[in-house]
Amino acid sequence: MFSIRNKFFLFSFTIIFLFALNSRLEAQTKNQPQQFKILGISVEGNSTAEPAAIILNSGLKVGSEISIPSEDTRNAMNRLWGLRIFSDIQILVERTVGDGIYLLIKVVEHPRLDKVEIEGEDEVSENDLTKKITILKGQILSPFEINKILKAFKKVYEEDGFHQVKFETEIVESADTTANGKKVLKVNITEGAESRIKSIIFYGNLKYKDGDLEASFEETHQKVWWKFWRSAKFEKKKFEDDKKKLIQFYKKNGYREIEIITDSLEYADDKSNIILKIYLNEGPQYKIRNISWEGNSVFKSETLNGQLGFKTGDLFDGEKFERNLRGNEEQSDVSSLYLDNGYLMISIDPEEIKVGEDSVDIILHVRERNQFKISQVEIRGNSKTQEKVVRRELRVVPGDYFNRSAIIRSVRQLSVLNYFNPEKIKPDTRFVDDKTVDVVFDVEEKSSDTFNASVGYSEAFGATGAIGLTFNNFDIAEPLSGGGGQILNFDWQFGDLSRYQTFSISYREPWMFNTPTSFGFSVFDTKQNFYYDLRQTGATLSLGRQFKFPDDYFRGDWSFRFQSLNVKSTNYLYDRIGKSNQFTFSQIISRNSINNPLFPSEGSSVAWSLELSGPPFLPGTAEYTKHGIEIDWYTPLANTHKLALYLGFKFNEIYRLGNQNSYVPPFEYFYMGGTGLGMVATTPLRGYPDRAVEPITINKSSIPGAVMEKIMAEIRFNVALNPIPIYVLAFAEGGNIWESSKNINLFDLRRSAGIGARLLINPIGMVGFDYGYGFDRDKLLTPVTPGWEFHFQFGRGF
């Protein structure tokens, strides 16, 4: 039997156990979800969002059942977070009534943007930054949008070489009373130092040194103190482009499997300069073992190999291979060979087979298909120019086999006409059936007639200028409508009217009797009173012909000139006073292959001239022969043909026929300096005064020049061709005049360099300026201090 003490202990234990058990049951009951009916929903904290919209997007509905706690409230909050307009969301039980509850959705909204204010920008313009802001006034200014703006800003700075830029943001009240609670995002920028490349380190390059690989980069270079002209700024976008050039360099040298494994950017110890590390896997250097052709029946494999330009043992240059297979600048590739012979649907699929460790066999699978002939040649868009004028310039004719080179040449011929916008000349092909094709040329007419008005000033003639009217697409049969491809020109040039003026009228038909034969004439009258007092009146007849040999870029031009001279006074001892007659025969053999008359960027122009005047071959009192050569050469410096290099050379010499007293009219000699505008027989030389370059004799007297030489170099950048042609240039040139061939020193030139610009405004003509520095002005017959000379031109040809 239990004692009283034991009974008391057992009773106490039982009470404690039952109390603990009851507490646990109550806790379990409390944590279990309870089902309630939603009696009402209210919203608190919203300022712009409508309460009904918030309730609707939450998915909660009055009258529906909800368990608390449960996933129901969590899902409702996730739906509201998805709106991205709140910075805080709570769903609270406002009160309970029996088995029903009233819910409160408590929110804090993100501010809405009034504007973005940027401070601290210096190296990057504010305009470049604001262009990157995509959020508009009144939109939600969330942390996501702020981070998006800062990322865009950072990218702008990195592209400009600033990689340590830091941003601080602050959201403040707008000072604008009409902002209606919208906020201002202030972005304070600490730009940091500009990141320069301290070194570029390559890993895995076994064949080439680091310097050889860096040389393949165009824009990414390490800092070298003596290469002051080269930027060492790191720009990510340019670096990505240079990595592609590095791959091209390797592939050009036979590394078909070259790959950049990774690259990294590290800061040097000074935390400003950058170390670039590039990890490579070169792979083997491949050579060509065999080249074979399959499916070719039109051309022999030897012929195709000649076009391809590879032979056994050559390094496999993938870039050159693709270019010579499908299209190079010289149009000497394999595909051009087929396309120039009517095989419009030619397809060539190369197959590369690896042989051993470092060799490759190339099998070229050819599908020649049908040979196409041209059914029709259609011209569209020539609203003024007559169709025969366009068609006679084309090198494609119905019935001929399709020829891509002929189409390209036709486009060039239409551009040279200068009647059409060169950027809008577009050839197209239209298949008729499986053996014939139509060729369509779309053109866009542009104004080619010009009203030339030039002004200037020279020490020789005072105010100088010219007024002229040129119809470049004239038709003498229908003068009001034009479009016949003829040229009619009226020109009046003048200085001080008492000292210089000339008037001329000329006409030229480039296709006489619908053949490539040109015919023209001109009449002129000139008065001059400076170096000499004379009157010159005459006329010229000219005849020209386009050649087919050596190619159809060649042509010949011949002219016969008669003029009456009356020299009243002269400063030159060689000249004779009185009246005389001059009969002159001229011949020019030229070749012109430039691609555009407004902005030549490719091709060349070469002209050899010969002029004969007086006895023993012709009547008249003038007795001389003159010959010269002029070469202009253009090459593109960019694939877009917007940047071009121009090189020019000009040489002329005049000989007296008979003895030393044989007569040579004064304006047949050579003069140089200035713009040459309003001057007779004057070759421009920028950086020097008008006609300042003269032969220098022992006694320092002024005599006419019998020999002239000039060399030129220009880098030209085409700003625009349409609607207004304009380009800027940097030039270096030199030239000189000598008394006779005995005094020639081809390296004794008067040098200059400078910058300039040209602008063509139809119908006014060309407007241009040059600012040139004359290095040898102290060597002139009348010395002046070396320095700058400004030249303005208005109306001279482009």
Coordinates of C-alpha atoms in Angstrom, one line a residue, residues 289-671:
R289 CA 49.0 18.6 -100.2
N290 CA 46.7 18.2 -103.1
I291 CA 44.0 20.3 -104.9
S292 CA 41.5 18.4 -107.1
W293 CA 38.3 19.4 -108.9
E294 CA 35.2 17.4 -109.5
G295 CA 32.3 18.2 -111.8
N296 CA 34.1 20.8 -113.9
S297 CA 33.6 20.4 -117.7
V298 CA 33.7 24.0 -119.0
F299 CA 37.2 24.9 -117.7
K300 CA 40.2 22.6 -117.2
S301 CA 41.5 22.0 -113.6
E302 CA 44.7 23.8 -114.5
T303 CA 42.8 26.9 -115.5
L304 CA 40.8 26.8 -112.3
N305 CA 43.9 26.3 -110.2
G306 CA 45.4 29.4 -111.9
Q307 CA 42.4 31.4 -110.8
L308 CA 42.6 29.9 -107.3
G309 CA 46.2 30.9 -106.8
F310 CA 47.4 28.0 -104.8
K311 CA 49.8 25.1 -105.5
T312 CA 51.0 22.0 -103.7
G313 CA 53.1 22.9 -100.6
D314 CA 51.6 26.4 -100.0
L315 CA 50.4 27.3 -96.6
F316 CA 46.7 27.0 -96.3
D317 CA 45.5 30.6 -96.2
G318 CA 41.8 30.3 -95.5
E319 CA 41.0 33.9 -96.1
K320 CA 42.9 34.1 -99.4
F321 CA 41.4 30.8 -100.5
E322 CA 37.8 32.0 -99.9
R323 CA 38.5 35.3 -101.6
N324 CA 40.0 33.7 -104.7
L325 CA 37.2 31.1 -104.9
R326 CA 34.2 33.4 -104.6
G327 CA 35.1 37.0 -105.1
N328 CA 38.2 39.2 -105.0
E329 CA 38.6 42.9 -105.8
E330 CA 40.4 42.2 -109.1
Q331 CA 37.5 40.0 -110.3
S332 CA 40.0 37.2 -111.0
D333 CA 38.5 34.6 -108.7
V334 CA 37.1 31.2 -109.8
S335 CA 33.4 32.2 -109.5
S336 CA 34.0 35.3 -111.6
L337 CA 35.5 33.2 -114.4
Y338 CA 32.2 31.3 -114.5
L339 CA 29.9 34.3 -114.0
D340 CA 31.7 36.2 -116.8
N341 CA 30.8 33.3 -119.2
G342 CA 27.1 33.0 -118.5
Y343 CA 27.1 30.4 -115.7
L344 CA 24.9 32.3 -113.4
M345 CA 23.9 29.4 -111.1
I346 CA 27.4 28.1 -110.5
S347 CA 28.1 26.6 -107.1
I348 CA 31.4 25.4 -105.8
D349 CA 31.6 23.5 -102.5
P350 CA 35.1 23.0 -101.1
E351 CA 35.8 19.9 -99.0
E352 CA 38.9 19.9 -96.7
I353 CA 40.4 16.6 -95.7
K354 CA 43.0 16.6 -93.0
V355 CA 46.0 14.4 -93.9
G356 CA 48.5 13.5 -91.3
E357 CA 49.4 16.1 -88.7
D358 CA 49.9 19.2 -90.8
S359 CA 48.5 18.7 -94.3
V360 CA 45.2 19.1 -96.0
D361 CA 43.7 17.9 -99.3
I362 CA 41.1 20.1 -100.9
I363 CA 38.4 18.7 -103.2
L364 CA 36.3 21.3 -104.9
H365 CA 32.9 20.0 -106.0
V366 CA 31.6 22.0 -109.0
R367 CA 28.0 22.2 -110.2
E368 CA 28.1 24.3 -113.4
R369 CA 24.4 24.0 -114.4
N370 CA 23.1 26.0 -117.4
Q371 CA 24.8 28.8 -119.3
F372 CA 22.5 31.9 -119.4
K373 CA 22.0 34.4 -122.1
I374 CA 20.5 37.9 -121.7
S375 CA 17.0 38.2 -123.0
Q376 CA 16.3 41.9 -122.3
V377 CA 18.2 44.9 -120.8
E378 CA 15.8 47.2 -119.1
I379 CA 16.5 50.8 -117.9
R380 CA 14.3 52.3 -115.2
G381 CA 14.3 55.8 -113.6
N382 CA 15.8 57.9 -116.5
S383 CA 13.2 60.6 -116.5
K384 CA 15.4 63.2 -118.4
T385 CA 18.3 61.3 -120.0
Q386 CA 17.3 59.7 -123.2
E387 CA 17.5 55.9 -123.2
K388 CA 20.0 55.8 -126.1
V389 CA 22.4 57.9 -124.0
V390 CA 22.2 55.4 -121.2
R391 CA 22.2 52.3 -123.4
R392 CA 25.3 53.3 -125.3
E393 CA 27.3 53.2 -122.1
L394 CA 26.2 49.7 -121.1
R395 CA 28.5 46.7 -121.7
V396 CA 25.6 44.2 -121.7
V397 CA 23.6 43.5 -124.8
P398 CA 20.6 41.3 -125.4
G399 CA 21.7 38.0 -126.9
D400 CA 25.1 38.0 -125.2
Y401 CA 25.9 35.5 -122.5
F402 CA 25.5 36.8 -119.0
N403 CA 28.7 38.6 -117.9
R404 CA 29.1 39.9 -114.4
S405 CA 32.2 42.0 -115.2
A406 CA 30.3 43.7 -118.0
I407 CA 27.6 44.6 -115.5
I408 CA 30.1 46.0 -113.1
R409 CA 31.7 48.0 -115.9
S410 CA 28.3 49.3 -117.0
V411 CA 27.6 50.6 -113.5
R412 CA 31.0 52.4 -113.6
Q413 CA 30.2 54.0 -117.0
L414 CA 26.8 55.2 -115.8
S415 CA 28.5 56.7 -112.7
V416 CA 31.1 58.5 -114.8
L417 CA 28.3 60.2 -116.9
N418 CA 27.5 62.1 -113.7
Y419 CA 23.8 62.2 -114.7
F420 CA 22.7 59.8 -112.0
N421 CA 23.1 59.5 -108.3
P422 CA 26.0 56.9 -108.1
E423 CA 24.8 55.4 -104.9
K424 CA 21.4 54.6 -106.5
I425 CA 22.6 52.8 -109.6
K426 CA 21.5 49.3 -108.9
P427 CA 21.7 46.4 -111.4
D428 CA 19.4 43.4 -110.9
T429 CA 18.7 40.1 -112.7
R430 CA 15.3 38.6 -113.4
F431 CA 15.2 34.9 -114.5
V432 CA 13.0 34.3 -117.6
D433 CA 13.5 30.5 -117.8
D434 CA 16.3 28.1 -117.1
K435 CA 18.5 29.5 -119.8
T436 CA 17.7 33.2 -120.1
V437 CA 17.8 36.2 -117.8
D438 CA 16.8 39.8 -118.0
V439 CA 19.1 42.5 -116.7
V440 CA 17.6 45.6 -115.1
F441 CA 19.4 48.9 -114.3
D442 CA 17.7 51.2 -111.9
V443 CA 18.9 54.8 -111.9
E444 CA 18.0 58.0 -110.2
E445 CA 18.4 61.3 -112.1
K446 CA 20.3 64.2 -110.5
S447 CA 21.0 67.7 -111.6
S448 CA 24.2 67.9 -113.7
D449 CA 23.9 71.3 -115.2
T450 CA 25.8 74.0 -113.4
F451 CA 25.9 77.7 -113.1
N452 CA 29.5 78.5 -112.2
A453 CA 30.2 81.7 -110.3
S454 CA 33.7 82.0 -108.9
V455 CA 35.3 84.8 -106.9
G456 CA 38.8 85.4 -105.6
Y457 CA 41.6 87.8 -105.3
S458 CA 45.1 87.9 -106.8
E459 CA 48.0 90.3 -106.6
A460 CA 48.3 90.1 -110.4
F461 CA 44.7 90.9 -111.4
G462 CA 43.1 92.2 -108.3
A463 CA 39.6 90.8 -107.9
T464 CA 39.2 87.7 -110.0
G465 CA 36.4 85.4 -110.9
A466 CA 34.3 83.7 -113.5
I467 CA 30.7 83.4 -114.5
G468 CA 29.6 80.4 -116.6
L469 CA 26.8 78.2 -117.5
T470 CA 27.3 74.6 -118.4
F471 CA 24.6 72.2 -119.7
N472 CA 26.2 68.8 -119.2
N473 CA 23.2 66.8 -120.5
F474 CA 22.2 69.0 -123.4
D475 CA 20.4 68.1 -126.6
I476 CA 20.8 70.6 -129.5
A477 CA 17.7 69.1 -131.2
E478 CA 15.6 69.6 -128.1
P479 CA 17.3 72.4 -126.2
L480 CA 14.5 72.9 -123.7
S481 CA 14.2 69.3 -122.5
G482 CA 17.8 68.2 -122.8
G483 CA 18.9 64.6 -122.0
G484 CA 21.0 64.1 -125.2
G485 CA 24.3 63.8 -123.4
Q486 CA 25.9 66.8 -125.2
I487 CA 27.8 69.6 -123.4
L488 CA 27.2 73.3 -124.0
N489 CA 29.3 75.8 -122.1
F490 CA 29.4 79.6 -121.8
D491 CA 32.3 81.0 -119.7
W492 CA 33.5 84.5 -118.8
Q493 CA 36.6 84.9 -116.6
F494 CA 37.9 88.2 -115.4
G495 CA 40.2 90.1 -113.2
D496 CA 40.4 93.8 -113.0
L497 CA 38.5 94.5 -116.3
S498 CA 41.3 96.7 -117.5
R499 CA 43.8 94.0 -117.0
Y500 CA 42.3 90.6 -117.7
Q501 CA 39.1 89.1 -119.1
T502 CA 38.3 86.1 -121.4
F503 CA 35.1 84.8 -122.9
S504 CA 34.4 81.4 -124.5
I505 CA 31.6 79.3 -126.0
S506 CA 32.1 75.6 -126.5
Y507 CA 30.0 72.6 -127.7
R508 CA 30.7 68.9 -127.6
E509 CA 28.9 65.8 -128.9
P510 CA 30.4 62.7 -127.3
W511 CA 28.7 60.2 -129.6
M512 CA 28.6 61.5 -133.2
F513 CA 26.5 59.4 -135.5
N514 CA 25.8 57.1 -132.6
T515 CA 29.4 55.9 -132.6
P516 CA 32.0 56.4 -129.8
T517 CA 33.4 59.4 -131.7
S518 CA 33.2 62.8 -130.2
F519 CA 33.1 66.1 -132.0
G520 CA 33.3 69.6 -130.6
F521 CA 34.2 73.3 -131.2
S522 CA 34.9 76.4 -129.2
V523 CA 35.4 80.1 -129.9
F524 CA 37.2 82.4 -127.4
D525 CA 38.5 85.9 -126.9
T526 CA 41.0 87.0 -124.3
K527 CA 42.4 90.3 -123.1
Q528 CA 45.3 90.6 -120.7
N529 CA 47.5 93.4 -119.4
F530 CA 49.8 92.5 -116.6
Y531 CA 52.9 90.6 -117.6
Y532 CA 52.1 91.5 -121.1
D533 CA 49.4 93.5 -123.0
L534 CA 47.7 91.3 -125.6
R535 CA 44.5 90.3 -127.3
Q536 CA 43.9 86.7 -128.2
T537 CA 41.0 85.6 -130.4
G538 CA 40.4 82.2 -132.0
A539 CA 38.5 78.9 -132.5
T540 CA 39.1 75.2 -131.9
L541 CA 37.8 72.1 -133.7
S542 CA 38.2 68.8 -131.9
L543 CA 37.6 65.1 -132.7
G544 CA 37.9 62.1 -130.4
R545 CA 37.5 58.4 -130.4
Q546 CA 37.2 55.6 -127.8
F547 CA 39.6 52.8 -128.5
K548 CA 39.1 49.0 -128.0
F549 CA 42.8 48.3 -127.8
P550 CA 44.7 47.8 -125.5
D551 CA 41.3 48.1 -123.7
D552 CA 38.2 50.3 -123.9
Y553 CA 39.4 52.6 -121.2
F554 CA 41.7 54.2 -123.8
R555 CA 40.8 57.1 -126.1
G556 CA 42.4 59.5 -128.4
D557 CA 41.5 63.2 -128.8
W558 CA 42.8 65.5 -131.6
S559 CA 42.2 69.2 -132.0
F560 CA 43.1 72.0 -134.4
R561 CA 43.3 75.6 -133.1
F562 CA 43.6 78.9 -134.9
Q563 CA 44.1 82.1 -133.0
S564 CA 45.0 85.7 -133.8
L565 CA 47.4 87.4 -131.5
N566 CA 48.1 91.1 -130.9
V567 CA 50.9 91.7 -128.3
K568 CA 51.2 95.4 -127.6
S569 CA 53.8 95.2 -124.8
T570 CA 55.6 92.5 -122.8
N571 CA 58.0 92.2 -119.8
Y572 CA 59.7 89.1 -121.3
L573 CA 62.6 89.6 -123.6
Y574 CA 61.7 86.5 -125.7
D575 CA 58.3 87.9 -126.8
R576 CA 57.7 89.9 -129.9
I577 CA 55.5 92.9 -130.2
G578 CA 52.8 93.1 -132.9
K579 CA 50.2 90.9 -134.6
S580 CA 50.7 87.2 -135.4
N581 CA 48.7 84.1 -136.3
Q582 CA 49.0 80.7 -134.6
F583 CA 47.9 77.3 -136.0
T584 CA 48.2 74.5 -133.5
F585 CA 47.6 70.7 -133.8
S586 CA 47.1 68.8 -130.5
Q587 CA 46.9 65.1 -129.7
I588 CA 46.0 63.5 -126.3
I589 CA 46.1 59.7 -125.7
S590 CA 44.5 58.9 -122.4
R591 CA 43.3 56.1 -120.3
N592 CA 40.7 56.7 -117.5
S593 CA 39.4 54.0 -115.2
I594 CA 38.3 56.0 -112.2
N595 CA 35.1 54.7 -110.6
N596 CA 33.4 58.0 -109.7
P597 CA 33.8 61.6 -111.1
L598 CA 32.7 63.2 -107.9
F599 CA 34.8 61.3 -105.4
P600 CA 37.2 58.9 -107.2
S601 CA 38.4 56.2 -104.8
E602 CA 39.6 53.6 -107.2
G603 CA 41.2 53.5 -110.6
S604 CA 43.6 55.8 -112.5
S605 CA 43.8 58.5 -115.1
V606 CA 46.8 58.8 -117.5
A607 CA 47.2 61.3 -120.3
W608 CA 50.0 61.9 -122.7
S609 CA 49.7 65.1 -124.8
L610 CA 51.6 66.4 -127.8
E611 CA 51.1 69.9 -129.3
L612 CA 52.6 71.2 -132.5
S613 CA 52.4 74.8 -133.7
G614 CA 53.8 76.6 -136.8
P615 CA 56.5 75.8 -139.4
P616 CA 57.7 73.6 -140.8
F617 CA 54.5 71.6 -140.4
L618 CA 51.8 74.3 -140.1
P619 CA 51.5 78.0 -141.2
G620 CA 51.6 80.8 -138.7
T621 CA 54.3 82.7 -136.8
A622 CA 54.4 80.7 -133.6
E623 CA 57.0 77.9 -133.7
Y624 CA 57.1 75.4 -130.9
T625 CA 56.2 71.8 -129.8
K626 CA 54.9 71.0 -126.4
H627 CA 54.5 67.6 -124.7
G628 CA 53.4 66.4 -121.3
I629 CA 52.3 63.6 -119.2
E630 CA 49.7 63.6 -116.4
I631 CA 49.0 60.7 -114.0
D632 CA 46.4 60.5 -111.3
W633 CA 46.0 57.3 -109.2
Y634 CA 43.4 56.5 -106.6
T635 CA 43.2 53.6 -104.1
P636 CA 40.6 53.0 -101.3
L637 CA 41.9 53.0 -97.7
A638 CA 38.7 51.4 -96.4
N639 CA 36.3 48.8 -97.6
T640 CA 33.5 51.4 -97.8
H641 CA 35.5 53.6 -100.3
K642 CA 34.9 56.6 -98.0
L643 CA 38.6 57.0 -97.4
A644 CA 40.9 57.2 -100.4
L645 CA 44.5 58.0 -101.2
Y646 CA 45.2 60.2 -104.3
L647 CA 48.6 60.4 -105.9
G648 CA 49.3 62.7 -108.9
F649 CA 52.2 63.6 -111.2
K650 CA 52.3 66.2 -113.9
F651 CA 55.2 67.1 -116.2
N652 CA 55.2 69.5 -119.2
E653 CA 57.9 70.8 -121.5
I654 CA 57.9 73.2 -124.4
Y655 CA 60.5 73.4 -127.2
R656 CA 61.2 76.2 -129.7
L657 CA 61.3 75.0 -133.3
G658 CA 64.0 76.5 -135.3
N659 CA 66.5 78.9 -133.7
Q660 CA 66.5 80.8 -130.4
N661 CA 64.4 83.6 -131.9
S662 CA 61.5 81.3 -132.8
Y663 CA 58.3 82.7 -131.5
V664 CA 56.4 81.2 -128.6
P665 CA 53.3 83.1 -127.5
P666 CA 53.5 84.2 -123.8
F667 CA 50.5 82.2 -122.6
E668 CA 51.9 78.9 -123.9
Y669 CA 54.6 79.0 -121.2
F670 CA 54.1 77.6 -117.7
Y671 CA 53.2 79.4 -114.5

